Structure formats: C-alpha cells, structure tokens
C-alpha cells in the first residue's frame, strides 16, 4: 500500500520579532505514523506543533493537509480532525467527566450520547473514581491523563503531543504511553510527538526528527536514526552528549 | 453554531426570561389608554398632599390622567419653556410674567394663596418676635448677625427671600458667616434651621406639615395662621399657566385649558380651601375666589 | 409626621408597612424591578459580548484608550447622565419627538447608559484574569472563536456574575438620573429611590425608612440568587 501523506510542509518559516524560530524547506508526515520531534528547548518543536494544529500561521510557505493545499483554510470539520495534548493542559473548572466530554460537546454531541465514551476513557486511564470531581483538584499526572482522554474522546485523525509526559512520574508516563500505543494499534492515527526525552522517542516512534535552532537536522526511521545517524549532531544528541 | 455546553440551564433561562420580560414591559410603554396631562408644579403643592386630594376629581371629569412632575419653580418654568409640560402651577410672579411675555404660556390665572413666615429659635436672639414687617425683621437679623438659613436653590421661596432682603435695604449677604445658603429643599432647610438654631423663611404649608421634628423653632413673624399675617409682602400667590400649544404638537393645549378652568372653578376652589383643615386645624392654601383675609 | 430621632420606631413602622402589602408600595416596587431589570437586561445583552471581545482580544489596537474610556464610564456621575438624557429627550432636544421624557423608557435609557460600562469593564477584567493559554487549547480541541468566548465566559463566571450584580446594584440604587428623566410621577415613574427622596422631603421618615429597607432586601435577594448560581457550578468531590 502506497504511503499517504498527512502533512506536507514547503518552505515553512515562522518569525517572532525579527528572529526566525522555524525554517523547514520540506517535510512530509505520513498518515498513520508516529513521528517524534526531538531537540533541545527553543529548537522550534512546539512552534511546529502549533503550526500543524493551525493555532499559528507560517509567515512564509505553506502546510498542506491531505488533499487540501492550505491548512489555514480547512473546513471546520476537517480542522477538527487535528488536536493537541499540551505539556500543561488547561482544564476547565468543571467536573472531570465534563472536561473529557468537552471535545464531543464542542462537536455538538449531546451529554447523554457522550457519556458512555467518556466513561470508557475514564476507566481505561484509571480516572473512573474521579469522574465527578472538580478537575482543578487533580494531581499533575491525573490532569495529563484527563487531557489525553479529552483529545481521544472524539477520535481525531491526528494527535499532536507536546511533551505530554514531561515532569511526570514513571507510573503516569507508562499509563499514557500504553494508552497511545493501544489507540494506534486499534486504528490508523497519525501522531507527532514532541519530546526532549530520546528514550521515549525510541520507545514509541516510527520515525524521528532532530530540530536544532529551528532547522531540521535529520529525519529517519527510528532504528536507523538512533543506530546509524547521518549527522554528527544527531549522534551527539542521542548519546546525550550534545551541549547547548 | 453547534452548542457545546449543557443543553438547558433552567436558572439561566429563567433569569434571561425575567430580564427580557422586564425590558419588553418597559419598552412597551406605560399607556393606559387615557390622554395624559403633564403638570409641572412646585414641590410645595405636591409634597403637602394638596394635589393628591384634588386631582382625582379632574381625572374623573376629563377622563385624562394627570402626571405630576414636582420640581423647583425654576425647573417647572424651564419644563414649560422647553415644551416638556402641558400646564404649570407655580408661585414666582416675576418669573411667571417673564414666561408669559416670552410667549411660552397662553395666560395666567390666580389659583390660590398661602403665605410665608419667618421662623427661628424660641429664645429669639435677634429679637424679631411679633414684628409686622418681614423686611424689618431681616434687617434686624442682619444687624445682630444671627444665623439665617437660606434655601439658596432658586426656588420660589428663595426668590421671595431675595426680594425681602432687597426691601430691607441689604444686598443678599453672600459670604457672611451667619448667612448660610444651603441649596436644599424646604423640609431640609427647616431641619437644618432646627439643628443649627437658625432663622429661616418658610411657606406655612411646609411648616405645618413638618412642625413636629423641628425642635425649638417657632413662628416669629407672620402669625399663627394666614389670617394673622399682617405683612402683604409675605403672601405667596400660585398661578396656573397652560403652556403655549404652538411649541410642539405633543402639548395638550385643550386639556391644559380645561385644567386651568377647572382648578379656578368654584367646586375646586372650595376643595382647595378645605384641604388641611382636618389635619392642621387651618387651611394650607386659601383659594383665589375666597375673600382675602389680609386686606 | 415623625422625628428623625426615633429610628427604632421608624424601623418598627417599616416592618408593619411592609407586612400590610400597601398597593401604592407594590406599584413602586414593581416599577423599580421593571426599570432595573430592563436596564440590566439590555446592559447585559450589550455589555457581555463587548466585554468578552475586549477581554479576549489581547492584541487589540488602542486597547489602553478603550480601557481608560470604559473605566471612566464606570465612574460616570449618574446625575450628569440624567442631565444628558434629559436634554436629549426634552421636546426641545434632538430626540424630543420620541416623547420619552418622564417615561419608564427614559429611566431605562439612563440606567442602561450607567450600567453598560460596569458590565463591559468588569466582564473584561474577569476574562483578562483567565489563563491566556486556555483559548488556544480550546481551539486545539476544535472550538470556534464563539465557542472559545462562551467557554471562557463560563470559566470566568464568578467575575461575570460580579459584573452583573454590580450593574444591578448601580441601577436599582440610583436616584439622581431617574429623578431627572422620570419625574417621580406617582403610579408611573416612581421607583423606590425617588419615593425615598420624596418621603424624606415630606418628613415621612418611617415610610422612607421602610422603602429603604425594601431596597436593601431586593438588592440582597438578587445578589444572593446570582452568587448561588455561580457557586452551583463548582461540584463537590465524588465519593
């Protein structure tokens, strides 16, 4: 089966206050793959995710999504196929179950219709006991699980993960990783994972990319990326020897 | 637009409904079908309860509703000049004449009288008790620099006070420490005079209706009733003036003329003369038709 | 006819008067609620979306000027607004043909002018207090700009309710403007505050006092209901 392209970036540049923070001449992200974006802080990883979710627009170039040449002009229903789990999710001052139902409710799904799906996700992520608790009272790990649940609830085609497990304990990390693996096993789901954790990238990714100073250094199959990198900076990064 | 919150919020719907209902009520207007006569008058006629006692008879006779705007004489005349009132019932003869001369009103009819009195602390530090001339009494107060409380609000009573000072040969004192210009209504001025042990000029009606709380104040010039007031300059004459209906088409000229005829008619005049007798033992206003008690 | 000194007796009279359910009193009460709630309804309908836009559009040009204008509006002297509306609606004024002067509409107009800046300003402040990252996160979940605004308003509900309560309090307790443009006409434009002024002028202190108590009770009741509505959204922890 020929590989379909989910995102196609051409000459994408993003400038903040005169400084180019992202400069990608070309990048294709394949449908159904898990692409890990690694790199140090400030390398442009999160900016790229915001561009992919349409939260920001590139200053030059364009991003195609599937057959659509411009991500910025997607119809609402198509745009709603893409979602992000943030490093610091902002949950609403409502119950956990209302937070998980939020994406469905935004899409016009009735409360009663949403409930079974919400309950299922809460069960899977070990949150069932907190269903009616106010979300702001949860621990960081629980909050991040709610954030993943609210994004999975509406079965997005693209899941963008921005450092979803940074600063979490190993128990929560493995819970979240396991849930993402299970989702990908169940259905075709394109995932772009931003992480500074090379071990996580190696555990989960089909392909990896290193960003440095807003530029793509190298993109490759995970095994090759880690074992026989083409660029010396990748070698240094994956060995934890890079100084920046 | 797709909803993403709870489909129904009974309390919010209820609150919204109440607000919308109130807005609808307010915007629907306050018509009860009757034509409305807007009467601008001074606070003294309204606050004393006189209009409340006599107006129902006019509403019954004419089938109209009378909306009373009780303001100072100055503002009442301004309302007439702007065409915002249909008829005026006021008491400032000079200003009324100027109003008519400017073409703002059709004509003026005498309606009733009451009188002014000078009240002050019972121990009377200026020694004016029993004086028959109000302007002499004011001259005496000025000479002794006894505390005097002035309305200071451009009302009919204030105009009268200024005329009396003029007759007394004094320019209206401005910055003297004993002369206190309050910028307040009659009731508030009387209460101030009671607290500050000051003299003041008041209409008898307000004095009678507020006498109780004013500890220490007594009538010093003007006598215990209108019949005992021997100073013609203290007479306070009320006139009715229909506003010139040519000002704008909303003015109810015919109704205003009807009102002017009605309030000067014998039955209404009798009702004016009777008002207050049961409560104060004396009338608050003497009708213009009755023989004057002062000549 | 009573003395201002006997406050206790006045309070007792007030309670008796309230209990008697006097028809004139009920008319004044009804008109007070009608005028204040109508002004509040219009002010909320206009002010909430405006405040939401201003609070959410953090990059708006001339934002500082707009804020200064709104905060000035929040401190508008009621009597000046009353005078302005009076001159506007006078038969000799530009909108004289409406015939609104000394009507309930004129009172609603004046109170709306006074209330709108309060709703706008406090709504704006409430929304500015919400984490700026919430908007993009909601957008990432598929929310449209209108859905983002509505959800953010709901997150800031206690501040928004405070805005509405403040506007109601300002409207119902205002006297200068409604006296000028309403004229305090019995059975037509008389509301609690103007009735209090009238009865005080007449020396009827116990009646004035009773009306004052009623005014306080009304304001308290509405604030209580509003605050309850705000609290109810915060759910108790599950067992």
XYZ file of C-alpha atoms in Angstrom:
778
model
C 0.000 0.000 0.000
C 1.477 3.361 -1.016
C 2.149 5.673 1.872
C -0.306 8.540 2.088
C 0.906 11.952 3.170
C -0.886 13.622 6.104
C 1.062 16.891 6.270
C 3.283 18.352 3.559
C 5.391 21.344 4.581
C 7.002 23.553 1.933
C 9.345 26.428 2.738
C 7.663 26.944 6.103
C 9.164 29.795 8.066
C 7.997 31.318 11.342
C 9.440 34.588 12.602
C 8.993 36.111 16.063
C 10.123 39.704 16.496
C 12.550 39.502 13.613
C 14.052 36.190 14.703
C 13.435 33.086 12.602
C 12.375 30.393 15.040
C 11.401 27.787 12.456
C 12.703 27.235 8.943
C 11.688 23.996 7.245
C 12.249 23.793 3.458
C 10.397 20.474 3.193
C 8.894 17.838 5.453
C 6.292 15.179 4.890
C 4.469 13.492 7.711
C 2.878 10.193 6.749
C -0.597 9.093 7.592
C -0.661 6.658 10.477
C 2.945 7.095 11.545
C 4.274 8.309 14.881
C 6.889 10.950 14.206
C 8.960 12.070 17.183
C 10.390 15.572 17.090
C 13.401 15.736 19.355
C 15.681 18.586 20.124
C 16.681 20.934 22.906
C 14.426 23.612 24.359
C 13.871 26.507 21.994
C 14.612 24.481 18.895
C 11.168 25.192 17.433
C 9.435 21.885 18.234
C 6.409 23.390 19.954
C 6.095 26.085 17.292
C 5.926 23.380 14.642
C 3.136 21.628 16.568
C 1.157 24.883 16.850
C 1.504 25.354 13.093
C 0.299 21.794 12.465
C -2.766 22.423 14.638
C -3.498 25.709 12.881
C -3.051 27.688 16.114
C -0.436 29.792 14.353
C 0.134 30.510 10.698
C 3.502 30.288 8.936
C 4.979 33.608 7.854
C 6.050 32.102 4.552
C 5.473 28.821 2.766
C 2.558 26.554 3.320
C 1.383 23.424 5.006
C -0.803 21.016 3.072
C -3.145 18.645 4.870
C -4.199 15.577 2.875
C -5.747 16.846 -0.376
C -6.044 20.393 0.963
C -3.197 22.658 -0.143
C -3.544 25.051 2.806
C -4.009 24.020 6.406
C -5.134 27.568 7.247
C -8.221 27.252 5.038
C -9.529 23.888 6.172
C -13.259 23.428 6.590
C -14.223 23.246 10.254
C -14.970 19.526 10.166
C -11.537 18.777 8.714
C -9.739 21.079 11.124
C -11.452 19.206 13.942
C -9.618 16.036 12.862
C -6.463 17.501 14.398
C -5.880 18.055 18.091
C -3.092 18.638 20.594
C -2.293 17.371 24.083
C -0.278 20.120 25.738
C 2.518 19.876 28.273
C 0.478 21.983 30.702
C -3.159 21.260 29.904
C -5.675 23.933 30.969
C -8.645 22.040 32.327
C -11.980 23.749 32.870
C -13.246 24.456 36.363
C -15.825 21.703 35.951
C -16.018 18.001 36.699
C -13.517 15.550 35.218
C -16.196 13.960 33.101
C -17.323 17.307 31.718
C -13.717 18.039 30.774
C -13.370 14.756 28.943
C -16.687 15.347 27.189
C -15.648 18.867 26.123
C -14.379 17.986 22.634
C -17.501 15.956 21.929
C -19.754 18.712 23.236
C -17.910 21.215 21.001
C -18.817 18.920 18.102
C -22.469 19.058 19.044
C -22.709 15.670 20.734
C -25.367 15.541 23.457
C -24.371 14.906 27.024
C -26.124 11.562 27.230
C -24.624 10.401 23.943
C -21.147 11.394 25.088
C -21.378 9.683 28.445
C -20.543 6.038 27.520
C -17.470 7.125 25.547
C -16.355 9.382 28.406
C -16.826 6.604 30.967
C -14.855 4.170 28.819
C -11.908 6.557 28.566
C -12.006 7.343 32.278
C -11.930 3.604 33.019
C -9.021 3.000 30.689
C -6.984 5.832 32.160
C -7.698 4.988 35.801
C -9.849 8.070 36.357
C -13.249 6.463 36.929
C -13.208 7.287 40.632
C -12.701 10.971 39.866
C -15.454 11.271 37.256
C -17.453 13.815 39.255
C -14.543 15.509 40.992
C -13.651 19.087 40.027
C -10.795 18.834 37.533
C -8.652 21.536 39.184
C -8.248 19.294 42.243
C -6.436 16.549 40.342
C -2.700 15.801 40.550
C -0.441 16.678 37.606
C -0.440 13.085 36.344
C -4.201 12.805 36.603
C -4.638 16.106 34.824
C -2.444 14.932 31.963
C -4.491 11.737 31.697
C -7.672 13.853 31.529
C -6.050 15.891 28.766
C -5.274 12.752 26.748
C -8.772 11.417 27.361
C -10.451 14.646 26.189
C -8.396 14.529 22.967
C -9.053 10.852 22.266
C -12.765 11.193 23.026
C -13.667 12.473 19.561
C -11.410 10.013 17.658
C -9.129 12.545 15.957
C -7.165 11.543 12.865
C -4.112 13.450 14.043
C -2.854 13.615 17.606
C -0.179 16.185 18.379
C 1.604 15.588 21.663
C 3.642 18.443 23.143
C 5.913 16.994 25.852
C 2.920 15.123 27.274
C 4.889 13.294 29.937
C 7.481 15.869 30.966
C 7.821 16.036 34.741
C 5.518 13.057 35.319
C 6.343 10.032 37.449
C 7.133 6.706 35.695
C 3.730 5.245 36.557
C 1.902 8.048 34.758
C 4.383 8.008 31.878
C 3.773 4.345 31.190
C -0.005 4.740 31.569
C -0.039 7.478 28.939
C 2.381 5.729 26.578
C 0.423 2.495 26.832
C -2.841 4.272 26.034
C -1.311 5.933 22.952
C 0.122 2.579 21.761
C -3.272 0.947 22.191
C -5.003 3.698 20.222
C -2.559 3.272 17.338
C -2.995 -0.478 17.370
C -6.742 -0.056 17.150
C -6.981 2.387 14.250
C -4.834 4.482 11.893
C -3.775 7.515 13.906
C -1.111 9.997 12.907
C 0.902 11.141 15.907
C 3.523 13.859 16.118
C 5.283 13.641 19.467
C 7.425 16.484 20.688
C 9.773 15.333 23.387
C 13.186 16.084 24.724
C 13.281 12.537 26.051
C 15.241 10.464 23.499
C 14.295 7.234 25.258
C 10.622 7.972 24.848
C 11.169 8.789 21.186
C 12.954 5.484 20.695
C 10.221 3.542 22.535
C 7.296 4.978 20.587
C 8.334 6.481 17.270
C 8.273 5.080 13.735
C 10.440 7.946 12.587
C 12.413 10.602 14.414
C 13.494 14.101 13.516
C 16.042 16.337 15.193
C 15.354 20.075 15.240
C 18.141 22.496 16.109
C 17.709 26.248 16.061
C 14.526 25.961 14.039
C 16.080 23.779 11.334
C 15.597 20.114 10.616
C 18.935 18.351 11.017
C 17.875 14.846 10.106
C 14.718 12.776 9.677
C 14.802 8.997 9.592
C 13.402 5.623 10.633
C 13.796 5.360 14.392
C 16.201 2.441 14.429
C 18.463 3.945 11.794
C 18.151 7.409 13.382
C 19.474 6.092 16.659
C 21.941 3.455 15.425
C 23.485 4.943 12.310
C 22.771 8.659 12.280
C 23.984 10.538 9.241
C 24.695 13.768 11.048
C 27.209 14.083 13.856
C 24.865 16.331 15.801
C 22.262 13.545 15.892
C 24.917 11.189 17.194
C 25.764 13.651 19.913
C 22.099 14.283 20.754
C 21.044 10.642 21.033
C 24.049 9.885 23.218
C 23.167 12.762 25.476
C 26.455 14.434 24.640
C 25.103 17.496 22.977
C 25.900 20.688 24.770
C 23.700 23.667 24.037
C -23.467 27.199 15.639
C -23.038 23.981 17.467
C -23.755 24.010 21.174
C -21.115 22.561 23.373
C -22.447 23.241 26.812
C -25.335 21.797 28.698
C -28.425 21.979 26.529
C -30.556 23.586 29.230
C -29.829 25.735 32.239
C -33.175 26.333 33.927
C -31.883 29.095 36.198
C -30.188 30.965 33.363
C -33.190 30.607 31.112
C -35.391 31.871 33.907
C -33.124 34.835 34.595
C -32.924 35.664 30.898
C -36.683 35.413 30.625
C -37.216 37.762 33.543
C -34.801 40.298 32.077
C -36.352 40.113 28.636
C -39.814 40.386 30.123
C -38.855 43.464 32.083
C -37.274 45.007 29.006
C -40.379 44.244 26.978
C -42.630 45.768 29.650
C -40.514 48.880 29.852
C -40.296 49.297 26.099
C -43.973 48.588 25.555
C -44.608 51.880 27.300
C -46.911 52.952 30.044
C -50.082 53.753 28.192
C -53.344 53.048 29.894
C -55.402 54.488 27.063
C -56.192 57.797 28.756
C -54.784 61.061 27.438
C -52.085 62.347 29.758
C -51.862 65.898 31.064
C -48.379 66.683 32.297
C -48.471 69.167 35.155
C -45.202 70.728 36.248
C -45.503 72.223 39.686
C -43.539 73.142 42.756
C -42.731 70.660 45.464
C -44.881 72.613 47.955
C -48.179 71.858 46.219
C -47.284 68.213 45.734
C -45.477 67.352 48.943
C -48.236 68.910 51.060
C -50.696 66.397 49.597
C -52.983 69.072 48.058
C -52.758 67.749 44.515
C -53.300 64.186 45.653
C -56.528 65.391 47.306
C -57.975 67.411 44.433
C -56.664 65.852 41.192
C -58.824 62.684 41.177
C -61.864 64.898 40.586
C -60.263 66.361 37.457
C -59.201 62.937 36.190
C -62.774 61.748 36.605
C -64.282 64.805 34.944
C -61.881 64.910 31.969
C -61.113 61.225 31.524
C -57.434 62.159 31.431
C -54.554 61.086 33.642
C -52.532 63.827 35.307
C -48.807 63.164 35.581
C -47.365 65.468 38.214
C -43.720 66.499 37.932
C -42.853 68.116 41.251
C -39.728 70.228 40.893
C -38.487 73.699 41.833
C -40.276 76.717 40.321
C -37.227 77.420 38.151
C -37.230 73.932 36.665
C -41.022 73.913 36.285
C -40.837 77.089 34.185
C -37.946 75.608 32.195
C -40.056 72.500 31.502
C -42.783 74.739 30.163
C -40.371 76.770 28.052
C -38.973 73.568 26.508
C -42.459 72.275 25.814
C -41.967 69.286 28.114
C -45.034 70.071 30.231
C -48.624 70.957 29.294
C -49.540 73.163 32.210
C -47.743 74.826 35.130
C -48.809 75.532 38.697
C -46.135 77.752 40.187
C -45.520 80.655 42.528
C -42.959 83.193 41.330
C -44.879 86.124 39.919
C -41.962 87.956 38.297
C -40.730 84.854 36.519
C -44.259 83.916 35.508
C -44.745 87.316 33.911
C -41.464 86.942 32.048
C -42.564 83.459 30.944
C -45.784 84.867 29.510
C -44.018 87.826 27.944
C -41.721 85.408 26.124
C -44.758 83.682 24.641
C -44.235 80.364 26.462
C -47.714 80.343 28.009
C -51.223 81.224 26.894
C -52.445 83.038 30.005
C -52.151 83.069 33.775
C -54.936 82.666 36.311
C -54.755 83.155 40.031
C -55.373 79.830 41.775
C -54.663 80.224 45.442
C -52.535 81.809 48.110
C -50.593 80.788 51.038
C -48.110 82.797 52.974
C -44.561 82.854 54.145
C -43.471 83.132 57.739
C -40.168 83.689 59.430
C -39.336 81.009 61.950
C -36.419 80.830 64.340
C -35.252 79.612 67.727
C -37.736 80.231 70.560
C -35.284 82.375 72.544
C -35.113 84.716 69.508
C -31.546 86.082 69.799
C -32.238 88.746 67.135
C -35.394 89.938 68.899
C -37.781 89.870 65.928
C -40.780 88.217 67.542
C -44.032 89.917 66.697
C -42.580 92.345 64.142
C -45.195 93.084 61.479
C -42.759 93.658 58.623
C -40.706 90.783 57.311
C -38.086 93.029 55.705
C -37.563 94.891 59.011
C -37.136 91.548 60.721
C -34.481 90.514 58.196
C -32.691 93.839 58.683
C -32.667 93.148 62.418
C -31.293 89.606 61.863
C -28.541 91.033 59.654
C -27.714 93.713 62.202
C -27.361 91.145 65.007
C -25.670 88.682 62.631
C -27.947 85.929 63.878
C -27.695 82.691 61.901
C -30.004 82.655 58.874
C -30.589 79.585 56.706
C -31.408 80.296 53.063
C -32.840 77.767 50.588
C -30.286 79.041 48.092
C -31.846 76.918 45.346
C -33.503 79.483 43.064
C -36.915 78.272 44.184
C -39.981 80.448 44.572
C -39.295 80.705 48.292
C -35.702 81.693 47.598
C -36.862 84.362 45.149
C -39.177 85.706 47.811
C -36.372 85.779 50.363
C -34.122 87.731 47.990
C -36.940 90.254 47.335
C -37.353 90.714 51.097
C -33.623 91.333 51.553
C -33.809 93.920 48.795
C -36.727 95.623 50.525
C -34.724 95.538 53.770
C -32.025 97.563 52.061
C -29.451 94.789 52.183
C -27.873 93.175 49.219
C -28.402 89.450 49.695
C -25.486 88.593 52.000
C -23.096 86.183 50.347
C -20.052 85.328 52.369
C -21.173 86.356 55.820
C -20.611 83.503 58.250
C -24.095 83.874 59.718
C -25.829 83.617 56.339
C -25.958 80.014 55.192
C -27.025 79.244 51.645
C -27.999 75.569 51.665
C -29.136 74.710 48.142
C -31.750 72.421 49.715
C -35.500 71.931 49.688
C -37.808 73.481 52.291
C -38.029 70.441 54.548
C -34.274 70.024 54.636
C -33.778 73.748 55.250
C -36.216 73.673 58.178
C -34.469 70.659 59.664
C -31.142 72.450 59.286
C -32.552 75.548 60.987
C -33.783 73.383 63.861
C -30.400 71.767 64.318
C -28.363 74.976 63.850
C -30.754 77.255 65.819
C -31.113 79.431 62.725
C -33.807 81.729 61.381
C -35.351 80.928 58.036
C -38.135 81.911 55.679
C -40.643 79.144 55.024
C -44.038 78.681 53.448
C -46.645 77.971 56.076
C -47.778 74.717 54.479
C -44.399 73.068 54.764
C -44.022 74.437 58.270
C -47.363 72.983 59.329
C -46.726 69.607 57.805
C -43.197 69.307 59.262
C -43.531 71.182 62.523
C -43.092 68.244 64.850
C -39.466 67.333 64.175
C -38.213 70.906 64.319
C -37.395 71.143 67.983
C -37.021 74.697 69.257
C -38.240 76.554 66.165
C -41.232 78.904 66.494
C -43.116 81.276 64.227
C -41.700 84.725 64.962
C -43.089 86.791 62.084
C -46.326 86.046 60.224
C -48.697 84.960 62.965
C -50.204 81.632 63.912
C -52.429 81.448 60.827
C -52.810 83.157 57.458
C -55.494 85.398 58.933
C -52.971 86.733 61.435
C -50.289 87.517 58.872
C -50.161 91.318 58.606
C -47.372 91.678 56.037
C -48.756 91.659 52.457
C -45.247 91.049 51.117
C -45.378 87.582 52.683
C -48.321 86.497 50.560
C -47.431 83.705 48.182
C -49.596 83.580 45.094
C -49.964 80.490 42.937
C -50.905 80.791 39.301
C -51.856 78.282 36.644
C -50.362 78.744 33.164
C -51.193 76.494 30.187
C -48.103 76.089 28.024
C -48.327 77.583 24.542
C -49.565 74.650 22.409
C -47.811 76.049 19.342
C -44.473 74.927 20.814
C -44.896 71.356 19.649
C -47.687 69.100 18.597
C -47.447 66.881 21.664
C -48.673 69.609 24.002
C -52.284 69.059 25.019
C -53.493 72.622 24.789
C -57.207 71.930 25.113
C -56.719 69.673 28.108
C -54.420 72.246 29.712
C -57.014 74.989 29.201
C -59.629 72.660 30.645
C -57.395 72.141 33.671
C -56.901 75.894 34.141
C -60.676 76.409 34.064
C -61.250 73.502 36.376
C -58.769 74.498 39.059
C -60.234 78.029 39.192
C -63.831 76.772 39.230
C -65.913 77.210 42.414
C -66.038 73.497 43.401
C -62.275 73.085 43.084
C -61.654 76.360 44.857
C -63.820 75.130 47.716
C -61.851 71.887 47.847
C -58.576 73.833 47.994
C -59.926 75.926 50.869
C -60.964 72.813 52.744
C -57.689 70.946 52.339
C -55.689 70.635 55.550
C -58.372 71.842 57.945
C -58.917 68.430 59.450
C -55.223 67.740 59.838
C -53.818 71.131 60.839
C -56.878 72.976 62.078
C -56.344 75.586 59.346
C -56.167 75.532 55.552
C -52.753 75.283 53.902
C -53.914 77.284 50.890
C -56.610 79.928 50.515
C -58.480 79.816 47.203
C -58.217 82.891 44.987
C -62.014 83.085 44.761
C -62.444 83.484 48.512
C -62.209 86.974 50.013
C -58.626 87.678 51.032
C -58.066 87.528 54.719
C -55.346 90.121 54.685
C -56.941 93.273 53.462
C -45.062 63.229 60.727
C -42.388 61.943 62.983
C -38.962 62.827 64.188
C -35.778 61.657 62.590
C -34.512 60.756 66.041
C -36.818 57.830 66.633
C -35.046 55.403 64.346
C -36.239 52.371 66.255
C -39.870 53.402 65.938
C -39.346 54.088 62.249
C -37.957 50.609 61.743
C -40.970 49.124 63.511
C -43.325 51.163 61.309
C -41.361 49.987 58.322
C -41.960 46.353 59.149
C -45.681 46.980 59.715
C -45.949 48.840 56.410
C -44.179 46.087 54.519
C -46.395 43.456 56.074
C -49.545 45.359 55.124
C -48.807 44.953 51.396
C -49.869 48.501 50.561
C -50.976 48.821 46.904
C -49.006 52.019 46.216
C -45.951 50.390 47.711
C -46.372 47.348 45.471
C -46.696 49.639 42.454
C -43.435 51.387 43.335
C -41.771 48.030 43.937
C -42.966 46.648 40.612
C -41.806 49.702 38.705
C -38.431 49.581 40.441
C -37.905 45.974 39.394
C -39.166 46.643 35.891
C -36.819 49.574 35.315
C -33.747 47.996 36.929
C -34.181 44.585 35.339
C -34.892 46.055 31.913
C -31.766 48.206 32.136
C -29.816 45.203 33.410
C -31.124 43.003 30.606
C -30.128 45.472 27.908
C -26.811 46.247 29.596
C -26.022 42.535 29.852
C -27.028 41.808 26.267
C -24.803 44.641 25.047
C -22.065 44.590 27.661
C -21.319 40.896 27.997
C -20.341 40.303 24.346
C -18.497 43.626 24.210
C -16.611 42.875 27.419
C -15.866 39.380 26.136
C -14.411 40.689 22.884
C -12.312 43.279 24.699
C -11.179 40.789 27.326
C -10.224 38.123 24.792
C -8.758 40.305 22.029
C -5.487 40.902 23.813
C -3.826 42.345 20.741
C -6.495 44.965 20.061
C -5.080 48.297 18.858
C -5.664 51.332 21.114
C -6.587 48.949 23.891
C -5.269 51.318 26.541
C -7.504 54.121 25.312
C -10.513 51.824 25.184
C -9.854 50.659 28.739
C -9.461 54.213 30.007
C -12.766 55.128 28.359
C -14.540 52.172 29.906
C -13.148 52.799 33.372
C -14.242 56.431 33.049
C -17.677 55.166 32.061
C -17.782 53.019 35.188
C -17.472 56.201 37.235
C -19.989 58.312 35.310
C -21.842 60.607 37.719
C -25.486 59.458 37.482
C -26.842 62.969 37.700
C -24.713 64.014 34.717
C -26.041 61.065 32.724
C -29.526 62.062 33.838
C -28.997 65.612 32.662
C -27.638 64.382 29.327
C -30.606 62.069 28.760
C -32.977 64.815 29.903
C -31.625 67.286 27.363
C -31.603 64.582 24.708
C -35.245 63.620 25.287
C -36.692 67.055 26.022
C -39.196 68.177 23.386
C -36.741 70.954 22.643
C -33.941 68.375 22.304
C -32.773 66.188 19.404
C -34.876 63.148 20.360
C -37.861 65.116 21.641
C -40.210 63.619 19.068
C -39.945 60.242 20.765
C -41.909 61.656 23.685
C -39.818 59.612 26.111
C -39.093 62.251 28.739
C -40.763 61.449 32.078
C -41.454 57.879 30.978
C -40.196 54.474 32.033
C -38.270 54.296 28.760
C -36.279 57.373 29.669
C -35.405 55.839 33.044
C -34.349 52.583 31.406
C -32.223 54.519 28.921
C -30.435 56.466 31.668
C -29.826 53.371 33.772
C -28.649 51.397 30.763
C -26.090 54.101 29.983
C -24.892 53.855 33.583
C -24.837 50.042 33.653
C -23.226 49.180 30.319
C -19.714 50.376 31.253
C -19.911 48.392 34.501
C -20.829 45.180 32.690
C -18.248 45.762 29.941
C -15.435 46.763 32.284
C -15.931 44.046 34.886
C -16.528 41.354 32.245
C -13.352 42.446 30.503
C -11.422 42.318 33.768
C -12.861 38.888 34.600
C -11.814 37.485 31.227
C -8.371 39.009 31.450
C -7.994 37.031 34.661
C -8.437 33.765 32.745
C -5.229 31.967 31.686
C -4.362 33.238 28.180
C -3.361 29.698 27.184
C -6.960 28.456 27.616
C -8.124 29.941 24.310
C -5.558 28.169 22.096
C -6.127 24.905 23.964
C -9.866 25.132 23.351
C -9.176 25.927 19.702
C -6.959 22.825 19.547
C -9.967 20.826 20.742
C -11.920 22.167 17.769
C -13.702 25.136 19.320
C -14.754 28.012 17.062
C -13.993 31.568 18.241
C -17.552 31.925 19.521
C -17.281 28.638 21.416
C -13.958 29.786 22.867
C -15.605 33.019 24.041
C -18.577 31.232 25.583
C -16.445 28.662 27.348
C -14.061 31.331 28.630
C -17.001 33.410 29.890
C -18.220 30.386 31.762
C -14.774 29.825 33.256
C -14.799 33.435 34.460
C -18.377 33.098 35.713
C -17.802 34.430 39.220
C -16.298 37.621 37.822
C -19.025 37.867 35.197
C -21.707 37.410 37.848
C -19.998 40.128 39.894
C -20.256 42.384 36.850
C -23.979 41.707 36.560
C -24.522 42.145 40.296
C -22.626 45.440 40.295
C -24.680 46.710 37.367
C -27.923 45.735 39.076
C -26.839 47.365 42.324
C -25.941 50.554 40.496
C -29.229 50.606 38.597
C -31.575 49.873 41.472
C -29.908 52.253 43.930
C -29.533 55.145 41.516
C -31.647 58.222 42.223
C -30.259 61.338 40.527
C -30.753 60.279 36.925
C -34.151 58.586 37.325
C -35.469 61.579 39.261
C -34.461 63.937 36.464
C -35.663 61.917 33.493
C -38.520 60.019 35.146
C -40.001 62.884 37.139
C -41.092 60.681 40.064
C -44.686 60.551 38.774
C -46.910 58.591 41.105
C -48.013 55.282 39.635
C -45.919 55.906 36.506
C -42.255 56.624 37.097
C -41.965 56.469 40.851
C -39.368 53.962 41.989
C -38.011 53.142 45.431
C -35.172 55.658 45.414
C -37.252 58.594 44.202
C -40.025 57.634 46.614
C -37.481 57.655 49.452
C -36.382 61.126 48.412
C -39.989 62.341 48.279
C -40.974 60.904 51.638
C -37.852 62.324 53.271
C -38.722 65.741 51.787
C -42.192 65.343 53.264
C -40.781 64.428 56.650
C -42.273 60.926 56.444
C -39.226 59.212 57.843
C -40.744 55.872 58.731
C -42.117 55.454 55.227
C -38.773 56.497 53.740
C -37.095 54.031 56.055
C -39.434 51.218 55.049
C -38.719 51.878 51.392
C -35.001 51.882 52.131
C -35.266 48.503 53.835
C -37.178 47.158 50.876
C -34.493 48.410 48.509
C -31.813 46.659 50.530
C -33.857 43.465 50.653
C -34.336 43.480 46.874
C -30.651 44.022 46.175
C -29.690 41.341 48.661
C -32.110 38.833 47.161
C -30.834 39.301 43.638
C -27.189 39.144 44.690
C -27.909 36.011 46.687
C -29.532 34.336 43.693
C -26.672 35.366 41.406
C -23.994 34.113 43.777
C -25.826 30.840 44.267
C -25.970 30.417 40.517
C -22.210 30.926 40.427
C -21.451 28.509 43.248
C -23.670 25.748 41.973
C -21.263 25.141 39.095
C -18.443 24.079 41.404
C -19.240 20.481 42.097
C -18.490 18.583 45.265
C -15.811 15.926 45.094
C -17.081 12.455 44.262
C -17.046 9.800 46.973
